Coordinates of C-alpha atoms in Angstrom, one line a residue:
M1 CA -4.3 -3.1 -9.2
L2 CA -4.0 -4.1 -5.6
G3 CA -0.3 -3.0 -5.1
G4 CA 0.5 -1.2 -8.3
V5 CA 2.8 -4.0 -9.4
C6 CA 1.5 -4.2 -13.0
T7 CA 1.7 -0.4 -13.5
G8 CA 5.2 -0.2 -12.0
L9 CA 6.4 -3.2 -14.1
A10 CA 4.9 -1.7 -17.2
R11 CA 6.7 1.6 -16.6
H12 CA 9.9 -0.3 -15.8
L13 CA 9.8 -2.3 -19.1
G14 CA 8.2 0.3 -21.3
W15 CA 5.3 -2.0 -22.1
P16 CA 1.6 -1.4 -22.1
V17 CA 0.1 -2.1 -18.7
I18 CA -2.7 -4.2 -20.2
V19 CA -0.1 -6.7 -21.5
I20 CA 1.4 -7.1 -18.0
R21 CA -2.1 -7.6 -16.5
V22 CA -3.1 -10.2 -19.1
G23 CA 0.2 -12.0 -18.4
F24 CA -0.5 -12.2 -14.6
V25 CA -4.1 -13.5 -15.3
A26 CA -2.6 -16.2 -17.6
L27 CA -0.2 -17.2 -14.9
L28 CA -3.1 -17.8 -12.5
T29 CA -4.1 -20.8 -14.6
F30 CA -0.8 -22.5 -13.7
Q31 CA -1.5 -23.4 -10.0
F32 CA -1.7 -19.8 -8.8
L33 CA 1.8 -19.1 -10.1
G34 CA 0.6 -15.5 -10.9
V35 CA -0.3 -14.9 -7.3
I36 CA 3.2 -16.0 -6.1
A37 CA 4.9 -13.8 -8.7
Y38 CA 2.7 -10.8 -7.9
G39 CA 3.4 -11.1 -4.2
A40 CA 7.1 -11.5 -4.7
L41 CA 7.3 -8.4 -6.9
W42 CA 5.1 -6.4 -4.5
L43 CA 7.7 -7.0 -1.8
L44 CA 10.8 -6.5 -3.9
M45 CA 9.9 -3.6 -6.1
P46 CA 11.3 -0.2 -4.9
P47 CA 8.9 2.7 -4.3
E48 CA 8.4 5.3 -7.0
S49 CA 10.7 8.3 -6.7
A50 CA 9.4 11.9 -6.6
T51 CA 9.8 13.9 -9.9
K52 CA 12.3 16.7 -9.6
A53 CA 11.5 20.1 -11.0
P54 CA 13.8 21.2 -13.9
G55 CA 14.8 24.3 -11.9
L56 CA 15.9 22.2 -9.0
E57 CA 18.0 19.9 -11.3
S58 CA 19.6 23.0 -12.9
A59 CA 20.4 24.4 -9.4
A60 CA 21.9 21.1 -8.3
R61 CA 24.2 21.0 -11.4
A62 CA 25.3 24.5 -10.8
G63 CA 26.3 23.6 -7.2
L64 CA 23.6 25.9 -5.7
R65 CA 21.7 23.0 -4.2
D66 CA 22.8 19.9 -2.3
Q67 CA 22.7 16.8 -4.4
S68 CA 23.1 14.3 -1.6
K69 CA 20.3 11.8 -1.5
P70 CA 18.5 11.2 1.8
T71 CA 19.2 8.0 3.6
R72 CA 16.6 5.4 2.9
R73 CA 15.6 3.8 6.2
M74 CA 14.4 0.2 6.2
D75 CA 11.2 -0.4 8.2
W76 CA 12.2 -3.8 9.5
G77 CA 8.9 -4.3 11.4
M78 CA 6.9 -3.9 8.3
L79 CA 9.3 -6.1 6.3
V80 CA 9.1 -8.9 8.9
A81 CA 5.3 -8.6 9.0
L82 CA 5.0 -8.8 5.2
V83 CA 7.4 -11.8 5.0
A84 CA 5.4 -13.6 7.8
L85 CA 2.1 -12.8 6.0
G86 CA 3.5 -14.0 2.6
S87 CA 4.9 -17.2 4.2
G88 CA 1.6 -17.9 5.9
L89 CA -0.4 -17.4 2.8
L90 CA 2.0 -19.5 0.8
W91 CA 1.8 -22.3 3.3
I92 CA -2.0 -22.3 3.3
V93 CA -2.1 -22.4 -0.5
Q94 CA 0.5 -25.2 -0.7
T95 CA -1.0 -27.4 2.1
S96 CA -4.5 -27.0 0.6
G97 CA -3.5 -28.5 -2.7
L98 CA -4.2 -25.3 -4.6
G99 CA -0.5 -24.3 -4.9
I100 CA 2.1 -25.4 -7.4
S101 CA 3.7 -28.8 -7.2
Q102 CA 6.7 -29.4 -5.0
Q103 CA 8.8 -30.1 -8.1
L104 CA 8.1 -26.6 -9.4
F105 CA 8.2 -24.7 -6.1
W106 CA 11.9 -24.3 -5.7
P107 CA 12.7 -23.7 -9.4
V108 CA 10.0 -20.9 -9.4
A109 CA 11.5 -19.5 -6.1
F110 CA 15.0 -19.4 -7.6
A111 CA 13.7 -17.9 -10.8
C112 CA 11.8 -15.1 -9.0
A113 CA 14.9 -14.3 -6.8
G114 CA 17.2 -14.2 -9.8
A115 CA 14.9 -11.9 -11.7
A116 CA 14.5 -9.7 -8.7
L117 CA 18.2 -9.3 -8.3
V118 CA 18.7 -8.5 -12.0
W119 CA 15.9 -5.9 -12.2
R120 CA 16.7 -4.5 -8.7
Q121 CA 19.9 -3.1 -10.4
A122 CA 17.6 -0.8 -12.3
D123 CA 15.6 0.7 -9.5
S124 CA 12.9 3.4 -10.1
A125 CA 15.2 6.2 -8.9
H126 CA 17.2 5.9 -12.2
Q127 CA 14.5 5.0 -14.7
K128 CA 13.9 8.5 -16.0
E129 CA 17.7 9.1 -16.4
W130 CA 18.4 5.8 -18.1
K131 CA 15.4 6.1 -20.4
A132 CA 16.6 9.5 -21.6
E133 CA 20.1 8.2 -22.1
A134 CA 19.2 4.9 -23.7
G135 CA 16.6 6.2 -26.1
G136 CA 13.8 4.3 -24.4
R137 CA 15.6 1.0 -24.0
V138 CA 15.1 0.8 -20.3
W139 CA 15.0 -3.0 -20.3
L140 CA 18.8 -2.9 -21.2
A141 CA 19.7 -0.7 -18.2
P142 CA 20.4 -3.5 -15.7
F143 CA 23.1 -4.9 -18.0
V144 CA 24.9 -1.8 -19.2
A145 CA 24.2 0.7 -16.5
R146 CA 26.9 2.1 -14.3
G147 CA 27.3 0.7 -10.8
G148 CA 30.7 -0.9 -10.5
W149 CA 31.4 -4.4 -9.2
P150 CA 28.4 -4.7 -6.8
A151 CA 26.0 -4.1 -9.8
L152 CA 27.9 -6.7 -11.9
V153 CA 27.8 -9.3 -9.0
R154 CA 24.0 -8.8 -8.6
V155 CA 23.5 -9.3 -12.3
I156 CA 25.7 -12.5 -12.4
V157 CA 24.1 -14.0 -9.3
G158 CA 20.6 -13.2 -10.6
L159 CA 21.3 -14.9 -13.9
G160 CA 22.8 -17.8 -12.1
L161 CA 19.7 -18.3 -10.0
V162 CA 17.6 -18.2 -13.1
G163 CA 19.9 -20.8 -14.7
A164 CA 19.7 -22.9 -11.6
A165 CA 15.9 -22.9 -11.7
F166 CA 16.0 -24.0 -15.4
G167 CA 18.5 -26.8 -14.6
I168 CA 16.4 -28.1 -11.7
V169 CA 13.3 -28.2 -13.9
V170 CA 15.1 -30.1 -16.6
A171 CA 16.7 -32.5 -14.1
Q172 CA 13.3 -33.2 -12.6
Q173 CA 12.0 -34.3 -15.9
G174 CA 14.5 -37.0 -16.0
N175 CA 16.7 -38.3 -13.2
I176 CA 17.7 -36.2 -10.2
E177 CA 21.2 -37.8 -10.3
Q178 CA 21.8 -36.0 -13.6
L179 CA 21.4 -32.7 -11.9
P180 CA 25.2 -31.9 -11.8
E181 CA 25.5 -32.6 -15.5
V182 CA 22.4 -30.5 -16.3
M183 CA 23.8 -27.6 -14.1
A184 CA 27.1 -27.9 -16.0
M185 CA 25.4 -27.8 -19.3
T186 CA 23.3 -24.8 -18.2
T187 CA 26.4 -23.0 -17.1
L188 CA 28.1 -23.6 -20.4
A189 CA 25.0 -22.4 -22.2
L190 CA 24.9 -19.2 -20.2
A191 CA 28.6 -18.7 -20.7
G192 CA 28.2 -19.1 -24.5
L193 CA 25.2 -16.7 -24.5
A194 CA 27.4 -14.2 -22.6
I195 CA 30.2 -14.5 -25.1
V196 CA 27.8 -14.0 -28.0
L197 CA 26.1 -11.0 -26.4
A198 CA 29.3 -9.4 -25.0
P199 CA 30.2 -7.4 -28.2
W200 CA 26.6 -6.1 -28.5
L201 CA 26.4 -5.2 -24.8
H202 CA 29.8 -3.4 -25.2
R203 CA 28.5 -1.4 -28.1
S204 CA 25.3 -0.6 -26.2
R205 CA 27.3 0.6 -23.2
S206 CA 29.5 2.8 -25.4
A207 CA 26.4 4.3 -26.9
L208 CA 25.0 5.0 -23.4
N209 CA 28.3 6.6 -22.4
E210 CA 28.2 8.8 -25.5
A211 CA 24.6 9.7 -24.7
R212 CA 25.6 10.6 -21.1
A213 CA 28.4 12.9 -22.4
A214 CA 26.1 14.6 -24.8
K215 CA 23.5 15.1 -22.1
V216 CA 26.2 16.7 -19.8
R217 CA 27.2 19.1 -22.6
A218 CA 23.6 19.9 -23.3
D219 CA 23.0 20.6 -19.6
A220 CA 26.1 22.8 -19.4
R221 CA 24.8 24.8 -22.4
A222 CA 21.4 25.1 -20.9
D223 CA 22.8 26.3 -17.6
M224 CA 25.0 28.8 -19.4
A225 CA 22.1 30.1 -21.5
A226 CA 19.9 30.4 -18.3
H227 CA 22.6 32.3 -16.4
L228 CA 23.3 34.7 -19.3
H229 CA 19.6 35.4 -19.6
D230 CA 19.2 35.9 -15.8
S231 CA 22.2 38.0 -15.3
V232 CA 24.1 39.4 -18.3
L233 CA 21.2 40.2 -20.5
Q234 CA 19.2 41.8 -17.6
T235 CA 22.2 43.9 -16.7
L236 CA 22.7 45.0 -20.3
A237 CA 19.0 46.1 -20.4
L238 CA 19.5 48.1 -17.3
I239 CA 22.6 49.8 -18.8
Q240 CA 20.7 50.8 -21.9
R241 CA 18.0 52.4 -19.8
Q242 CA 20.6 54.3 -17.7
A243 CA 23.1 55.1 -20.5
D244 CA 23.1 58.8 -19.6
D245 CA 24.3 58.1 -16.0
P246 CA 28.0 57.0 -16.2
K247 CA 28.2 56.3 -12.5
A248 CA 25.2 54.0 -12.6
V249 CA 26.5 52.2 -15.7
Q250 CA 29.9 51.7 -14.0
Q251 CA 28.2 50.4 -10.9
L252 CA 26.1 47.9 -12.9
A253 CA 29.1 46.8 -14.9
R254 CA 31.2 46.2 -11.8
R255 CA 28.5 44.2 -10.1
Q256 CA 28.0 42.1 -13.2
E257 CA 31.8 41.5 -13.4
R258 CA 31.8 40.1 -9.8
E259 CA 28.9 37.8 -10.6
L260 CA 30.5 36.5 -13.8
R261 CA 33.9 36.0 -12.2
T262 CA 32.3 34.0 -9.4
W263 CA 30.2 31.9 -11.8
L264 CA 33.0 31.2 -14.3
Y265 CA 35.8 30.3 -11.9
G266 CA 33.7 28.7 -9.2
D267 CA 34.9 31.3 -6.6
E268 CA 32.0 30.7 -4.3
L269 CA 33.1 31.4 -0.8
S270 CA 31.7 30.5 2.6
D271 CA 30.4 33.4 4.7
L272 CA 32.6 32.0 7.5
T273 CA 35.9 33.1 6.0
L274 CA 37.8 36.4 6.0
K275 CA 38.0 36.5 2.3
A276 CA 34.3 36.1 1.8
A277 CA 33.5 38.7 4.5
L278 CA 35.9 41.3 2.9
M279 CA 34.5 40.6 -0.6
A280 CA 30.9 41.0 0.7
A281 CA 31.9 44.3 2.5
A282 CA 33.6 45.6 -0.7
A283 CA 30.6 44.7 -2.8
E284 CA 28.3 46.6 -0.4
V285 CA 30.4 49.7 -0.6
E286 CA 30.5 49.5 -4.4
D287 CA 26.8 49.2 -4.6
E288 CA 26.1 52.0 -2.1
R289 CA 28.8 54.5 -3.2
G290 CA 29.4 53.6 -6.8
I291 CA 33.2 53.4 -6.5
P292 CA 35.1 50.3 -7.5
V293 CA 36.8 48.5 -4.7
E294 CA 39.6 46.0 -5.6
V295 CA 40.2 43.3 -3.0
I296 CA 43.3 41.0 -2.8
V297 CA 43.5 38.4 -0.1
V298 CA 46.6 36.3 0.6
G299 CA 45.7 33.3 2.7
D300 CA 42.4 32.9 4.5
C301 CA 41.0 32.1 8.0
D302 CA 37.7 31.6 9.8
T303 CA 35.8 34.6 11.0
S304 CA 36.2 34.7 14.8
D305 CA 34.8 37.7 16.8
A306 CA 38.2 39.5 16.4
V307 CA 38.2 38.9 12.7
Q308 CA 34.7 40.1 12.3
A309 CA 35.6 43.3 14.2
L310 CA 38.5 43.6 11.7
V311 CA 36.2 43.3 8.8
R312 CA 33.8 45.9 10.1
A313 CA 36.6 48.3 10.7
A314 CA 37.9 47.7 7.2
R315 CA 34.4 48.3 5.8
E316 CA 34.2 51.6 7.7
A317 CA 37.6 52.6 6.2
M318 CA 36.3 51.8 2.7
V319 CA 33.1 53.9 3.3
N320 CA 35.2 56.8 4.5
A321 CA 37.5 56.6 1.5
A322 CA 34.5 56.5 -0.8
K323 CA 32.8 59.4 0.9
H324 CA 35.7 61.8 1.5
S325 CA 38.8 60.9 -0.6
G326 CA 37.4 61.8 -4.1
A327 CA 39.4 58.8 -5.5
D328 CA 38.1 56.9 -8.4
K329 CA 39.1 53.5 -6.9
I330 CA 39.8 51.9 -3.5
D331 CA 42.4 49.2 -3.0
V332 CA 42.1 46.6 -0.2
Y333 CA 44.9 44.2 0.5
A334 CA 44.7 41.5 3.3
E335 CA 47.3 39.0 4.4
V336 CA 46.8 36.1 6.8
D337 CA 49.8 34.9 8.8
E338 CA 50.1 32.1 11.4
D339 CA 49.6 34.5 14.3
K340 CA 48.0 37.7 12.9
V341 CA 45.8 39.2 10.2
E342 CA 46.5 42.4 8.5
V343 CA 44.3 44.5 6.2
F344 CA 45.3 47.6 4.3
V345 CA 42.8 50.0 2.8
R346 CA 44.3 52.5 0.4
D347 CA 43.1 55.3 -1.8
R348 CA 44.8 57.9 -4.1
G349 CA 42.5 60.7 -3.2
K350 CA 43.0 64.1 -1.7
G351 CA 44.1 62.8 1.7
F352 CA 43.9 64.5 5.0
D353 CA 45.9 65.3 8.2
P354 CA 45.1 62.6 10.8
A355 CA 46.1 65.1 13.6
T356 CA 43.2 67.4 12.6
V357 CA 40.6 64.7 13.0
S358 CA 38.2 65.8 15.8
E359 CA 37.2 63.6 18.7
D360 CA 33.6 63.5 17.6
R361 CA 34.5 61.9 14.2
M362 CA 33.1 58.5 15.2
G363 CA 33.7 57.1 11.7
V364 CA 37.5 57.1 12.3
R365 CA 37.9 57.1 16.0
G366 CA 34.9 55.0 17.2
S367 CA 34.3 52.6 14.3
I368 CA 38.0 52.0 13.4
I369 CA 40.5 52.8 16.1
D370 CA 38.5 52.1 19.2
R371 CA 36.8 49.0 17.7
M372 CA 40.2 47.5 16.9
A373 CA 41.5 48.3 20.4
R374 CA 38.5 46.6 22.1
H375 CA 39.4 43.4 20.3
G376 CA 43.1 43.5 21.0
G377 CA 44.1 44.9 17.6
T378 CA 45.6 48.1 16.3
A379 CA 44.7 50.7 13.6
H380 CA 47.2 53.0 12.0
I381 CA 46.2 55.8 9.6
R382 CA 48.8 57.3 7.3
S383 CA 47.8 60.2 5.1
T384 CA 49.1 63.5 3.8
P385 CA 47.0 66.1 2.0
G386 CA 47.0 65.6 -1.7
D387 CA 48.7 62.1 -1.5
G388 CA 45.8 59.8 -0.5
A389 CA 45.4 57.7 2.6
E390 CA 46.2 54.3 4.0
V391 CA 44.5 52.6 6.9
R392 CA 46.5 49.6 8.3
L393 CA 44.5 47.2 10.6
E394 CA 46.2 44.4 12.5
I395 CA 44.8 41.8 14.9
S396 CA 46.0 38.6 16.5
R397 CA 44.4 35.3 15.5

């Protein structure tokens, strides 16, 4: 109850906490062995990880939330203080005659270190995941869990230390000169045990891998169901309510099409690129004016001040086409070269005569032509009445 070791160990092993506490009390009768084991586990057990909300886990799987784990900083001052305190208490207990005998001290130390290395492989940050995958067999996690060669080395070294402790105890019961023979026999015994258990561990690992794959598929289905509920079904409900308004239905369908395309193909773009900026501008025009805007971008680049001015001019050209052309669709084509960026905004509407555009038409002259000129670019408008219009924007990178 002092450091939460019994509770943490019970959660780790899946045992009742009362059993762990009774075991530590029983170890107190063996020359304060329980105190030493409790102190060692108190120092070595990792802290409990915070429980994640299901919504955050789903967002992380969907790529909408960073999954990187924060760096765990070691408080070396506290570690040194705890080691010094533990060493001092251990020295007092040993010198006062209340501790364990010298013959048992090092075997116990080796055994505690080995057990700590083995179980450290299954730290508390992975207990919930392993418990779900292994069907509650958390005690098996250190031996079959993923972790690569470092994890395997920790398990082997930990088992080796436990075997060394056993060998020392056996040798001390007889002749210390027989220690090499005892260690050799212990090694052979551990090797034989490993050979016997290897097929069973392999089957357990295969079962865990199958459980992981099933969990991934279940998570994918859950994410898909949640997305369909949050987006598609909601849009369909809105379409049913506005079935008598064809323009609103078309606008809702186009918006849902964009969202589904982004979600299905992972076409999530950074706001710092030309393609993302043009797609966002086209989506705004679609939502505001209710006219489809098809965007095709060949190549991509970062959005410098000049490129941002190009995007704003292109957006104004889209707005003008949606307001005045009468076309049922607007096409936007952008191409990025090594030294320049070009954007074409076309419609198949009624068109106009550019020469008749008055000076006070800021939408064309101020927001498109003059804006491009201020940033070192050019804007060319080609249109004839009855044949649509094309606005060509060009700027150097």
